[in-house]
């Protein structure tokens, strides 16, 4: 394939991202901003680029199912990516005329390949236009049907169905293909929710209060990260579900708190706001470049109690000593299956064998967290995944190995309290947010010394 790109062309840019994801296992969310810059995409077209890139990724397996009857003989991988991109626009988008999609696809095929490839692309897409796409009704196996219909690997559908049932699994998989809401958290140390709404409105963005979380706003137009309201530290970009661990932690002013896996700092800064920027808050993370992000966030928001440290949470006792903190948050490295809506590549790259390795890391982190926690202190374990074995399995194993810890009811915003008893599992379809898991523990006695 020739690497000839066209400045300002949205579909050429989308194709470049999708090909890098397919060919180099690149992350689409990281590539998107870089590609907008390198292709010189106009502001008015950024939304379309995001939509057709993520939409094609979200529906990739479904698009392959639709294309299969029309592909004859061997086809180069990059041509298949171009066909997926084009078919996504024809099947899922109303505002782009199919003839314009076909024309653009043929032009990209000419630039990146040659006349013969362009002819194949033209032939396939025009055949789909004439004959339509095939139904899912011919698929008799219910797991395979949901897998193809929602574009999730079959092993994932079978695993979730075993844990939550087939109906809940289908609801979740369908929700994962929807466009996520834009949500921001108001920095309550600096502004009220009403003041933040007014500031955003003065910059021509519309924001409405969340029905779940008092300091959360849903922004329905524009890019809040590019506003002065953001730059001056009145808001932070954060999903609603990610705001829950700070509630469960019950941190108060003048406490000593440790956020053990803190980068990029969204939960750390939320905790600082719950502490009204008073007390001691350590933010620990493995990587220097990620710790820098926490420092930048804290500075922008004006939070002075956050002390960042580059270090391994699995060595927290060595770093801080035994029983030093009133609260510890372990927002653990996880499979990330709750954020597929925002990062659709995840569903194609995760493997079932990853889960056991992740649980061992989480257990090591929780073991250290229990030891650095004071008696009567609260430990919160959270993940952005919905896998029951990974979440509940880790929490139950931790309790079994730590008799000094007991489960307590996780404190949540009032609008959610009555719906979650015990461990908190938020599914993406529950509140149209990310999937999330939270377990809260209290230390009832000092750590036993050997």
Short mmCIF file of C-alpha atoms in Angstrom, two decimals:
data_model
loop_
_atom_site.label_atom_id
_atom_site.label_comp_id
_atom_site.label_asym_id
_atom_site.label_seq_id
_atom_site.Cartn_x
_atom_site.Cartn_y
_atom_site.Cartn_z
CA UNK A 1 0.00 0.00 0.00
CA UNK A 2 1.26 3.49 -0.84
CA UNK A 3 1.37 5.88 2.11
CA UNK A 4 -0.17 8.85 0.30
CA UNK A 5 -2.38 10.91 2.58
CA UNK A 6 -4.53 13.89 1.72
CA UNK A 7 -4.42 16.94 4.01
CA UNK A 8 -7.78 17.85 5.50
CA UNK A 9 -9.53 14.70 4.22
CA UNK A 10 -11.60 13.16 7.05
CA UNK A 11 -12.00 9.69 5.54
CA UNK A 12 -8.32 9.44 4.61
CA UNK A 13 -7.46 10.37 8.21
CA UNK A 14 -9.94 7.83 9.62
CA UNK A 15 -8.49 5.17 7.35
CA UNK A 16 -4.95 5.93 8.62
CA UNK A 17 -6.05 5.46 12.26
CA UNK A 18 -7.97 2.25 11.53
CA UNK A 19 -5.08 0.80 9.54
CA UNK A 20 -2.61 1.57 12.36
CA UNK A 21 -4.96 -0.13 14.87
CA UNK A 22 -5.29 -3.17 12.57
CA UNK A 23 -1.68 -3.39 11.43
CA UNK A 24 0.33 -2.16 14.44
CA UNK A 25 -2.12 -2.74 17.33
CA UNK A 26 -2.03 1.03 17.98
CA UNK A 27 -4.54 2.62 20.38
CA UNK A 28 -7.22 4.62 18.55
CA UNK A 29 -7.74 7.16 21.36
CA UNK A 30 -4.02 8.05 21.39
CA UNK A 31 -3.85 8.26 17.59
CA UNK A 32 -6.92 10.42 17.16
CA UNK A 33 -5.48 13.71 18.43
CA UNK A 34 -2.16 13.12 16.66
CA UNK A 35 -3.96 12.40 13.36
CA UNK A 36 -6.16 15.51 13.66
CA UNK A 37 -2.95 17.56 13.83
CA UNK A 38 -0.98 15.72 11.14
CA UNK A 39 -3.87 15.79 8.64
CA UNK A 40 -4.85 19.37 9.48
CA UNK A 41 -8.48 18.39 10.09
CA UNK A 42 -10.77 21.44 10.37
CA UNK A 43 -12.53 21.98 13.72
CA UNK A 44 -15.96 21.48 12.12
CA UNK A 45 -14.89 17.99 10.89
CA UNK A 46 -13.32 16.64 14.12
CA UNK A 47 -16.64 15.23 15.30
CA UNK A 48 -17.17 13.34 12.04
CA UNK A 49 -13.64 11.92 12.18
CA UNK A 50 -14.22 10.67 15.73
CA UNK A 51 -17.62 9.24 14.82
CA UNK A 52 -16.56 7.25 11.76
CA UNK A 53 -13.31 6.04 13.38
CA UNK A 54 -14.90 4.79 16.61
CA UNK A 55 -18.08 3.65 14.85
CA UNK A 56 -16.13 1.46 12.44
CA UNK A 57 -14.13 -0.03 15.34
CA UNK A 58 -17.23 -0.57 17.46
CA UNK A 59 -19.01 -2.48 14.67
CA UNK A 60 -15.97 -4.18 13.11
CA UNK A 61 -17.13 -7.81 13.45
CA UNK A 62 -20.63 -6.93 12.24
CA UNK A 63 -19.20 -5.12 9.22
CA UNK A 64 -17.04 -8.17 8.37
CA UNK A 65 -20.17 -10.34 8.59
CA UNK A 66 -21.96 -7.99 6.17
CA UNK A 67 -18.98 -7.88 3.77
CA UNK A 68 -18.23 -11.61 3.69
CA UNK A 69 -20.72 -12.63 0.92
CA UNK A 70 -19.37 -9.89 -1.36
CA UNK A 71 -15.64 -10.65 -1.09
CA UNK A 72 -14.37 -13.00 -3.79
CA UNK A 73 -10.80 -14.31 -3.70
CA UNK A 74 -7.88 -12.91 -1.73
CA UNK A 75 -8.12 -9.29 -0.61
CA UNK A 76 -5.33 -7.21 0.91
CA UNK A 77 -5.87 -6.37 4.64
CA UNK A 78 -5.76 -2.60 4.09
CA UNK A 79 -8.49 -2.85 1.44
CA UNK A 80 -10.71 -4.66 3.93
CA UNK A 81 -10.17 -1.83 6.43
CA UNK A 82 -11.19 0.69 3.77
CA UNK A 83 -14.31 -1.35 2.97
CA UNK A 84 -15.27 -1.52 6.66
CA UNK A 85 -14.90 2.25 7.00
CA UNK A 86 -17.05 2.86 3.93
CA UNK A 87 -19.71 0.29 4.79
CA UNK A 88 -20.04 1.73 8.31
CA UNK A 89 -21.02 5.08 6.81
CA UNK A 90 -23.51 3.48 4.39
CA UNK A 91 -25.22 1.26 7.00
CA UNK A 92 -25.09 3.34 10.19
CA UNK A 93 -25.05 7.03 9.15
CA UNK A 94 -28.02 8.82 7.56
CA UNK A 95 -26.56 12.18 6.68
CA UNK A 96 -23.88 11.03 4.22
CA UNK A 97 -25.22 9.99 0.75
CA UNK A 98 -23.99 6.47 -0.17
CA UNK A 99 -22.78 7.63 -3.59
CA UNK A 100 -20.47 10.16 -1.86
CA UNK A 101 -19.10 7.40 0.42
CA UNK A 102 -18.37 5.15 -2.56
CA UNK A 103 -16.69 8.01 -4.46
CA UNK A 104 -14.40 8.82 -1.50
CA UNK A 105 -13.52 5.13 -1.00
CA UNK A 106 -12.59 4.74 -4.67
CA UNK A 107 -10.38 7.85 -4.54
CA UNK A 108 -8.57 6.57 -1.41
CA UNK A 109 -8.10 3.18 -3.11
CA UNK A 110 -6.53 4.91 -6.13
CA UNK A 111 -4.18 7.01 -3.98
CA UNK A 112 -3.15 4.18 -1.66
CA UNK A 113 -3.17 1.40 -4.26
CA UNK A 114 -3.99 1.46 -7.98
CA UNK A 115 -6.85 1.37 -10.47
CA UNK A 116 -7.46 -2.37 -10.00
CA UNK A 117 -7.99 -2.00 -6.24
CA UNK A 118 -10.27 0.99 -6.84
CA UNK A 119 -12.36 -1.16 -9.16
CA UNK A 120 -12.72 -3.90 -6.52
CA UNK A 121 -13.74 -1.36 -3.85
CA UNK A 122 -16.26 0.22 -6.21
CA UNK A 123 -17.71 -3.18 -7.16
CA UNK A 124 -18.12 -4.43 -3.58
CA UNK A 125 -19.71 -1.24 -2.26
CA UNK A 126 -22.11 -0.91 -5.21
CA UNK A 127 -23.15 -4.57 -4.79
CA UNK A 128 -23.94 -3.92 -1.12
CA UNK A 129 -25.96 -0.85 -2.14
CA UNK A 130 -27.97 -2.95 -4.64
CA UNK A 131 -28.53 -6.08 -2.53
CA UNK A 132 -28.36 -4.86 1.08
CA UNK A 133 -26.76 -6.60 4.06
CA UNK A 134 -27.67 -10.03 5.37
CA UNK A 135 -29.79 -10.69 8.46
CA UNK A 136 -28.59 -12.16 11.79
CA UNK A 137 -31.57 -14.53 11.84
CA UNK A 138 -29.67 -17.28 10.05
CA UNK A 139 -27.31 -17.58 13.07
CA UNK A 140 -28.83 -20.27 15.31
CA UNK A 141 -26.35 -20.22 18.22
CA UNK A 142 -27.49 -17.43 20.63
CA UNK A 143 -23.94 -16.62 21.81
CA UNK A 144 -22.60 -16.35 18.25
CA UNK A 145 -25.62 -14.26 17.26
CA UNK A 146 -25.01 -11.67 20.01
CA UNK A 147 -21.29 -11.76 19.24
CA UNK A 148 -21.83 -10.88 15.56
CA UNK A 149 -24.77 -8.52 16.13
CA UNK A 150 -22.89 -6.44 18.73
CA UNK A 151 -19.32 -7.03 17.50
CA UNK A 152 -17.86 -8.59 20.65
CA UNK A 153 -15.64 -11.72 20.65
CA UNK A 154 -17.67 -14.86 21.28
CA UNK A 155 -15.54 -15.93 24.29
CA UNK A 156 -16.41 -12.59 25.95
CA UNK A 157 -20.14 -13.05 25.34
CA UNK A 158 -20.05 -16.62 26.70
CA UNK A 159 -18.07 -15.52 29.78
CA UNK A 160 -20.47 -12.65 30.58
CA UNK A 161 -23.54 -14.82 29.91
CA UNK A 162 -22.25 -17.37 32.41
CA UNK A 163 -21.75 -14.59 34.99
CA UNK A 164 -24.81 -12.38 34.38
CA UNK A 165 -27.21 -14.21 32.02
CA UNK A 166 -27.80 -13.85 28.28
CA UNK A 167 -30.26 -10.93 28.41
CA UNK A 168 -28.04 -8.72 30.58
CA UNK A 169 -25.07 -9.61 28.40
CA UNK A 170 -26.88 -8.50 25.23
CA UNK A 171 -27.99 -5.24 26.89
CA UNK A 172 -24.41 -4.53 27.92
CA UNK A 173 -22.95 -5.34 24.51
CA UNK A 174 -25.49 -3.10 22.76
CA UNK A 175 -24.80 -0.26 25.22
CA UNK A 176 -21.05 -0.57 24.51
CA UNK A 177 -21.71 0.48 20.89
CA UNK A 178 -23.38 3.78 21.84
CA UNK A 179 -21.63 7.15 21.88
CA UNK A 180 -20.57 7.99 25.47
CA UNK A 181 -21.78 11.18 27.17
CA UNK A 182 -19.38 14.04 27.84
CA UNK A 183 -19.26 14.55 31.61
CA UNK A 184 -17.24 16.90 33.77
CA UNK A 185 -16.70 17.21 37.53
CA UNK A 186 -17.02 20.63 39.11
CA UNK A 187 -14.09 21.60 41.34
CA UNK A 188 -16.19 22.35 44.41
CA UNK A 189 -13.24 23.98 46.19
CA UNK A 190 -13.37 26.77 43.61
CA UNK A 191 -16.95 26.99 42.32
CA UNK A 192 -20.51 25.83 42.81
CA UNK A 193 -22.27 23.70 40.22
CA UNK A 194 -24.44 26.66 39.22
CA UNK A 195 -21.38 28.89 38.75
CA UNK A 196 -19.68 26.25 36.58
CA UNK A 197 -22.80 25.95 34.39
CA UNK A 198 -22.83 29.73 33.92
CA UNK A 199 -19.13 29.78 33.03
CA UNK A 200 -19.61 27.07 30.40
CA UNK A 201 -22.68 28.84 29.00
CA UNK A 202 -20.64 32.05 28.64
CA UNK A 203 -18.35 29.97 26.37
CA UNK A 204 -21.39 28.71 24.40
CA UNK A 205 -21.43 25.19 25.88
CA UNK A 206 -24.62 23.74 27.33
CA UNK A 207 -24.27 21.75 30.57
CA UNK A 208 -26.96 20.12 32.70
CA UNK A 209 -26.58 18.61 36.20
CA UNK A 210 -26.28 14.83 36.45
CA UNK A 211 -29.21 13.05 38.09
CA UNK A 212 -26.79 10.82 40.00
CA UNK A 213 -23.80 12.81 41.22
CA UNK A 214 -24.21 16.33 42.62
CA UNK A 215 -20.90 17.72 41.30
CA UNK A 216 -21.19 16.10 37.86
CA UNK A 217 -22.34 17.97 34.73
CA UNK A 218 -23.33 16.48 31.38
CA UNK A 219 -22.07 18.65 28.53
CA UNK A 220 -24.19 18.31 25.40
CA UNK A 221 -22.18 20.35 22.88
CA UNK A 222 -18.63 21.55 22.25
CA UNK A 223 -15.36 20.42 23.78
CA UNK A 224 -15.15 21.27 27.51
CA UNK A 225 -11.41 20.45 27.59
CA UNK A 226 -10.81 23.44 25.29
CA UNK A 227 -12.64 26.00 27.46
CA UNK A 228 -11.25 28.61 29.85
CA UNK A 229 -13.53 27.06 32.51
CA UNK A 230 -11.34 23.95 32.22
CA UNK A 231 -8.04 25.78 31.83
CA UNK A 232 -8.65 27.87 34.96
CA UNK A 233 -9.38 24.74 37.01
CA UNK A 234 -13.12 24.99 37.59
CA UNK A 235 -13.88 21.60 35.99
CA UNK A 236 -12.21 18.24 35.28
CA UNK A 237 -13.11 15.79 32.48
CA UNK A 238 -14.28 12.58 34.18
CA UNK A 239 -16.91 9.86 33.66
CA UNK A 240 -19.67 9.62 36.27
CA UNK A 241 -18.69 6.11 37.34
CA UNK A 242 -15.11 7.24 37.97
CA UNK A 243 -16.44 9.73 40.53
CA UNK A 244 -17.82 6.97 42.76
CA UNK A 245 -14.60 5.77 44.50
CA UNK A 246 -14.08 9.19 46.13
CA UNK A 247 -17.54 8.84 47.68
CA UNK A 248 -16.88 5.31 48.91
CA UNK A 249 -13.56 6.38 50.46
CA UNK A 250 -15.31 8.86 52.83
CA UNK A 251 -12.18 11.01 53.03
CA UNK A 252 -12.51 14.10 55.26
CA UNK A 253 -10.43 17.24 55.80
CA UNK A 254 -7.17 16.75 57.76
CA UNK A 255 -6.98 12.99 57.14
CA UNK A 256 -3.94 11.10 55.80
CA UNK A 257 -4.88 9.44 52.51
CA UNK A 258 -3.03 7.29 49.95
CA UNK A 259 -4.13 6.88 46.32
CA UNK A 260 -2.03 3.88 45.38
CA UNK A 261 -2.45 3.74 41.55
CA UNK A 262 -3.15 7.41 41.01
CA UNK A 263 -2.34 8.52 37.43
CA UNK A 264 -3.62 10.49 35.63
CA UNK A 265 -5.09 11.94 38.82
CA UNK A 266 -8.84 12.22 38.23
CA UNK A 267 -9.72 10.36 41.42
CA UNK A 268 -6.83 11.93 43.38
CA UNK A 269 -8.05 15.44 42.66
CA UNK A 270 -11.63 14.42 43.47
CA UNK A 271 -10.45 13.11 46.85
CA UNK A 272 -8.63 16.43 47.43
CA UNK A 273 -11.93 18.22 46.79
CA UNK A 274 -13.75 15.93 49.24
CA UNK A 275 -11.01 16.86 51.79
CA UNK A 276 -11.58 20.55 50.96
CA UNK A 277 -7.86 20.73 50.12
CA UNK A 278 -6.89 20.10 53.77
CA UNK A 279 -4.81 17.20 55.08
CA UNK A 280 -2.25 14.90 53.47
CA UNK A 281 -2.84 13.13 50.18
CA UNK A 282 -0.14 10.96 48.60
CA UNK A 283 -0.55 10.05 44.92
CA UNK A 284 1.60 7.09 43.95
CA UNK A 285 2.22 5.75 40.46
CA UNK A 286 4.81 3.64 38.68
CA UNK A 287 5.76 5.95 35.85
CA UNK A 288 7.36 9.40 35.95
CA UNK A 289 5.52 10.65 32.85
CA UNK A 290 2.18 9.66 34.40
CA UNK A 291 3.01 11.25 37.74
CA UNK A 292 3.70 14.44 35.82
CA UNK A 293 0.07 14.37 34.65
CA UNK A 294 -1.13 14.28 38.28
CA UNK A 295 1.09 17.29 39.10
CA UNK A 296 -0.32 19.19 36.12
CA UNK A 297 -3.91 18.38 37.10
CA UNK A 298 -3.32 19.35 40.74
CA UNK A 299 -1.68 22.65 39.74
CA UNK A 300 -4.48 23.52 37.30
CA UNK A 301 -7.13 22.81 39.95
CA UNK A 302 -5.21 24.57 42.74
CA UNK A 303 -4.98 21.52 45.03
CA UNK A 304 -1.97 21.98 47.30
CA UNK A 305 -2.31 18.89 49.54
CA UNK A 306 -1.33 16.37 46.85
CA UNK A 307 2.19 14.98 47.06
CA UNK A 308 3.10 12.83 44.07
CA UNK A 309 5.58 9.95 44.28
CA UNK A 310 7.01 7.71 41.57
CA UNK A 311 6.86 4.23 43.06
CA UNK A 312 5.37 0.75 43.03
CA UNK A 313 2.21 0.30 45.08
CA UNK A 314 3.29 -3.29 45.68
CA UNK A 315 6.09 -1.84 47.86
CA UNK A 316 3.95 0.65 49.80
CA UNK A 317 4.91 -0.70 53.24
CA UNK A 318 8.58 -0.19 52.40
CA UNK A 319 7.76 3.30 51.13
CA UNK A 320 5.50 4.51 53.95
CA UNK A 321 5.63 2.02 56.85
CA UNK A 322 2.82 0.11 58.62
CA UNK A 323 -0.53 1.71 59.56
CA UNK A 324 0.04 5.28 58.37
CA UNK A 325 -3.17 6.17 56.53
CA UNK A 326 -6.82 6.83 57.46
CA UNK A 327 -7.92 5.99 53.92
CA UNK A 328 -6.37 4.05 51.03
CA UNK A 329 -7.71 3.85 47.49
CA UNK A 330 -6.60 0.99 45.22
CA UNK A 331 -7.97 1.82 41.79
CA UNK A 332 -6.33 -1.29 40.42
CA UNK A 333 -4.93 -2.13 36.98
CA UNK A 334 -7.69 -4.19 35.34
CA UNK A 335 -9.02 -5.65 32.09
CA UNK A 336 -10.90 -2.39 31.35
CA UNK A 337 -14.01 -4.13 30.01
CA UNK A 338 -16.23 -1.42 31.51
CA UNK A 339 -14.87 1.31 29.20
CA UNK A 340 -15.36 -0.41 25.82
CA UNK A 341 -17.75 2.41 24.86
CA UNK A 342 -14.81 4.87 25.01
CA UNK A 343 -12.07 2.47 23.86
CA UNK A 344 -13.59 -0.05 21.43
CA UNK A 345 -10.18 -1.55 20.58
CA UNK A 346 -10.18 -3.20 24.03
CA UNK A 347 -12.72 -5.84 23.08
CA UNK A 348 -10.53 -7.17 20.27
CA UNK A 349 -7.18 -7.10 22.10
CA UNK A 350 -8.03 -8.61 25.50
CA UNK A 351 -7.47 -12.34 25.98
CA UNK A 352 -9.19 -14.59 28.51
CA UNK A 353 -5.81 -15.65 29.93
CA UNK A 354 -5.10 -12.01 30.97
CA UNK A 355 -7.53 -12.23 33.90
CA UNK A 356 -5.54 -14.54 36.20
CA UNK A 357 -2.40 -12.39 35.88
CA UNK A 358 -4.34 -9.22 36.69
CA UNK A 359 -5.89 -10.76 39.80
CA UNK A 360 -2.45 -11.60 41.21
CA UNK A 361 -1.32 -7.98 40.77
CA UNK A 362 -4.51 -6.68 42.40
CA UNK A 363 -4.12 -9.02 45.39
CA UNK A 364 -0.53 -7.84 45.91
CA UNK A 365 -1.67 -4.20 45.88
CA UNK A 366 -4.54 -4.87 48.30
CA UNK A 367 -2.24 -6.75 50.66
CA UNK A 368 0.02 -3.70 50.88
CA UNK A 369 -2.97 -1.36 51.21
CA UNK A 370 -4.27 -3.31 54.22
CA UNK A 371 -0.90 -3.05 55.93
CA UNK A 372 -0.42 0.72 55.48
CA UNK A 373 -4.01 1.36 56.66
CA UNK A 374 -4.62 2.40 60.28
CA UNK A 375 -7.01 0.47 62.52
CA UNK A 376 -10.61 1.66 61.83
CA UNK A 377 -9.40 3.02 58.48
CA UNK A 378 -11.24 2.44 55.19
CA UNK A 379 -9.81 0.76 52.09
CA UNK A 380 -11.58 1.06 48.74
CA UNK A 381 -10.84 -1.30 45.85
CA UNK A 382 -12.16 -0.18 42.47
CA UNK A 383 -11.82 -1.20 38.82
CA UNK A 384 -13.24 -0.05 35.49
CA UNK A 385 -14.24 -3.55 34.49
CA UNK A 386 -17.38 -5.66 34.84
CA UNK A 387 -15.83 -9.13 34.98
CA UNK A 388 -17.22 -10.90 38.07
CA UNK A 389 -14.30 -13.30 38.55
CA UNK A 390 -11.82 -10.45 38.35
CA UNK A 391 -13.80 -8.15 40.69
CA UNK A 392 -15.80 -10.18 43.19
CA UNK A 393 -13.25 -12.99 42.98
CA UNK A 394 -10.43 -10.63 43.99
CA UNK A 395 -12.46 -8.99 46.77
CA UNK A 396 -13.50 -12.33 48.28
CA UNK A 397 -9.99 -13.77 48.08
CA UNK A 398 -8.62 -10.62 49.76
CA UNK A 399 -11.12 -10.97 52.63
CA UNK A 400 -10.23 -14.62 53.08
CA UNK A 401 -6.53 -13.79 53.36
CA UNK A 402 -7.07 -10.76 55.66
CA UNK A 403 -9.17 -11.54 58.75
CA UNK A 404 -8.43 -8.03 60.08
CA UNK A 405 -10.57 -6.58 57.25
CA UNK A 406 -14.36 -6.64 56.91
CA UNK A 407 -16.69 -5.57 54.10
CA UNK A 408 -18.68 -2.39 54.69
CA UNK A 409 -21.40 -0.87 52.55
CA UNK A 410 -19.80 1.43 49.98
CA UNK A 411 -21.10 4.98 50.43
CA UNK A 412 -22.53 6.32 47.16
CA UNK A 413 -24.37 9.48 46.12
CA UNK A 414 -27.95 9.49 47.51
CA UNK A 415 -29.54 8.82 44.10
CA UNK A 416 -27.70 5.47 43.89
CA UNK A 417 -27.59 4.27 47.50
CA UNK A 418 -30.76 2.18 47.53
CA UNK A 419 -29.87 0.28 44.34
CA UNK A 420 -26.54 -1.22 45.41
CA UNK A 421 -26.11 -3.52 48.39
CA UNK A 422 -22.70 -4.96 49.30
CA UNK A 423 -20.14 -4.89 46.51
CA UNK A 424 -21.11 -2.28 43.91
CA UNK A 425 -21.21 -3.42 40.28
CA UNK A 426 -22.24 -0.69 37.85
CA UNK A 427 -23.04 -1.97 34.35
CA UNK A 428 -22.69 0.41 31.37
CA UNK A 429 -26.44 0.16 30.71
CA UNK A 430 -27.40 1.04 34.32
CA UNK A 431 -26.70 4.77 34.04
CA UNK A 432 -25.34 5.08 30.45
CA UNK A 433 -21.90 5.53 32.03
CA UNK A 434 -18.76 3.36 32.18
CA UNK A 435 -18.93 -0.06 33.83
CA UNK A 436 -17.33 0.03 37.28
CA UNK A 437 -16.80 -2.06 40.43
CA UNK A 438 -16.31 -0.84 43.99
CA UNK A 439 -15.69 -2.74 47.21
CA UNK A 440 -15.17 -0.97 50.56
CA UNK A 441 -13.44 -2.56 53.56
CA UNK A 442 -12.82 -1.47 57.15
CA UNK A 443 -9.80 -2.54 59.20
CA UNK A 444 -11.17 -3.88 62.48
CA UNK A 445 -7.87 -4.73 64.18
CA UNK A 446 -4.18 -4.06 63.78
CA UNK A 447 -2.19 -6.03 61.22
CA UNK A 448 -0.93 -9.25 62.78
CA UNK A 449 2.87 -9.24 63.10
CA UNK A 450 4.75 -12.44 62.24
#
